[in-house]
């Protein structure tokens, strides 16, 4: 299989950058749909040397957005737990029945 050309590698990196932007927007906007997923090219060949820096920046940005999303999930779980505690403490007490005949 032929190696990807420089332009094709740029398109792959562009797609990855769009995925990062989508993930960043998704954590602040419920209307943003999740990325449909990225599938690597079947035989990308070697990354051109002049794109290595860009690829490393993309990798760092991916790691950063993953950390941000993990933090947002953790915060969401904490909020959910707090709301559950508030609901439990303010809920009307239910009727309690004791079967004494039984």
Short mmCIF file of C-alpha atoms in Angstrom, two decimals:
data_model
loop_
_atom_site.label_atom_id
_atom_site.label_comp_id
_atom_site.label_asym_id
_atom_site.label_seq_id
_atom_site.Cartn_x
_atom_site.Cartn_y
_atom_site.Cartn_z
CA UNK A 1 0.00 0.00 0.00
CA UNK A 2 1.32 3.45 -0.78
CA UNK A 3 2.37 5.87 1.94
CA UNK A 4 0.22 8.87 2.60
CA UNK A 5 1.42 12.00 0.93
CA UNK A 6 2.28 15.14 2.87
CA UNK A 7 -1.15 16.63 2.10
CA UNK A 8 -2.90 13.47 3.24
CA UNK A 9 -0.97 13.55 6.53
CA UNK A 10 -2.02 17.17 6.95
CA UNK A 11 -5.64 16.12 6.43
CA UNK A 12 -5.26 13.41 9.10
CA UNK A 13 -3.81 15.94 11.54
CA UNK A 14 -6.58 18.43 10.65
CA UNK A 15 -9.16 15.78 11.52
CA UNK A 16 -7.46 15.12 14.84
CA UNK A 17 -7.42 18.84 15.64
CA UNK A 18 -11.13 19.12 14.83
CA UNK A 19 -11.77 16.22 17.20
CA UNK A 20 -9.95 18.05 19.97
CA UNK A 21 -11.99 21.20 19.33
CA UNK A 22 -15.22 19.19 19.33
CA UNK A 23 -14.32 17.58 22.65
CA UNK A 24 -13.43 20.95 24.15
CA UNK A 25 -16.75 22.45 23.02
CA UNK A 26 -18.75 19.42 24.15
CA UNK A 27 -17.83 19.93 27.77
CA UNK A 28 -19.38 23.42 27.72
CA UNK A 29 -22.27 22.97 25.29
CA UNK A 30 -24.86 20.20 25.57
CA UNK A 31 -25.92 20.79 21.97
CA UNK A 32 -22.55 19.66 20.60
CA UNK A 33 -22.70 16.10 19.33
CA UNK A 34 -19.85 13.79 20.13
CA UNK A 35 -17.34 13.23 17.41
CA UNK A 36 -18.28 10.27 15.20
CA UNK A 37 -14.94 8.70 16.03
CA UNK A 38 -11.65 8.69 14.29
CA UNK A 39 -10.29 5.74 12.40
CA UNK A 40 -6.61 5.73 11.51
CA UNK A 41 -5.61 5.29 7.89
CA UNK A 42 -4.93 1.66 7.09
CA UNK A 43 -1.29 2.23 6.08
CA UNK A 44 -0.18 5.73 6.98
CA UNK A 45 3.50 5.26 6.35
CA UNK A 46 6.02 7.45 8.12
CA UNK A 47 5.03 10.88 9.34
CA UNK A 48 6.91 13.55 7.38
CA UNK A 49 9.63 15.12 9.52
CA UNK A 50 8.24 18.63 9.14
CA UNK A 51 4.91 17.50 10.67
CA UNK A 52 6.41 15.87 13.78
CA UNK A 53 6.16 19.08 15.83
CA UNK A 54 2.52 19.52 14.90
CA UNK A 55 1.79 15.89 15.73
CA UNK A 56 3.41 16.33 19.15
CA UNK A 57 1.34 19.45 19.81
CA UNK A 58 -1.79 17.51 18.88
CA UNK A 59 -0.77 14.71 21.23
CA UNK A 60 -0.25 17.21 24.06
CA UNK A 61 -3.62 18.83 23.31
CA UNK A 62 -5.31 15.41 23.35
CA UNK A 63 -3.79 14.64 26.74
CA UNK A 64 -4.89 18.03 28.03
CA UNK A 65 -8.48 17.63 26.83
CA UNK A 66 -8.64 14.12 28.31
CA UNK A 67 -7.53 15.56 31.66
CA UNK A 68 -10.14 18.33 31.37
CA UNK A 69 -12.89 15.84 30.52
CA UNK A 70 -11.91 13.59 33.42
CA UNK A 71 -12.05 16.58 35.74
CA UNK A 72 -15.46 17.57 34.37
CA UNK A 73 -16.78 14.04 34.89
CA UNK A 74 -15.43 13.99 38.45
CA UNK A 75 -17.08 17.36 39.15
CA UNK A 76 -20.34 16.17 37.61
CA UNK A 77 -20.33 13.09 39.86
CA UNK A 78 -19.73 15.27 42.92
CA UNK A 79 -22.64 17.52 41.95
CA UNK A 80 -24.85 14.49 41.41
CA UNK A 81 -23.94 13.14 44.85
CA UNK A 82 -24.68 16.51 46.47
CA UNK A 83 -28.03 16.75 44.72
CA UNK A 84 -28.85 13.24 45.91
CA UNK A 85 -28.02 14.25 49.48
CA UNK A 86 -30.22 17.35 49.22
CA UNK A 87 -33.08 15.32 47.77
CA UNK A 88 -32.75 12.72 50.52
CA UNK A 89 -32.79 15.33 53.27
CA UNK A 90 -35.73 17.31 51.88
CA UNK A 91 -37.94 14.46 50.68
CA UNK A 92 -41.25 13.93 52.41
CA UNK A 93 -41.18 11.03 54.77
CA UNK A 94 -43.15 8.10 53.41
CA UNK A 95 -45.72 6.11 55.31
CA UNK A 96 -44.39 3.20 57.31
CA UNK A 97 -46.57 0.15 57.79
CA UNK A 98 -45.99 -2.57 60.33
CA UNK A 99 -47.71 -5.90 59.87
CA UNK A 100 -48.75 -6.92 63.39
CA UNK A 101 -51.38 -9.44 62.34
CA UNK A 102 -49.18 -11.48 60.21
#
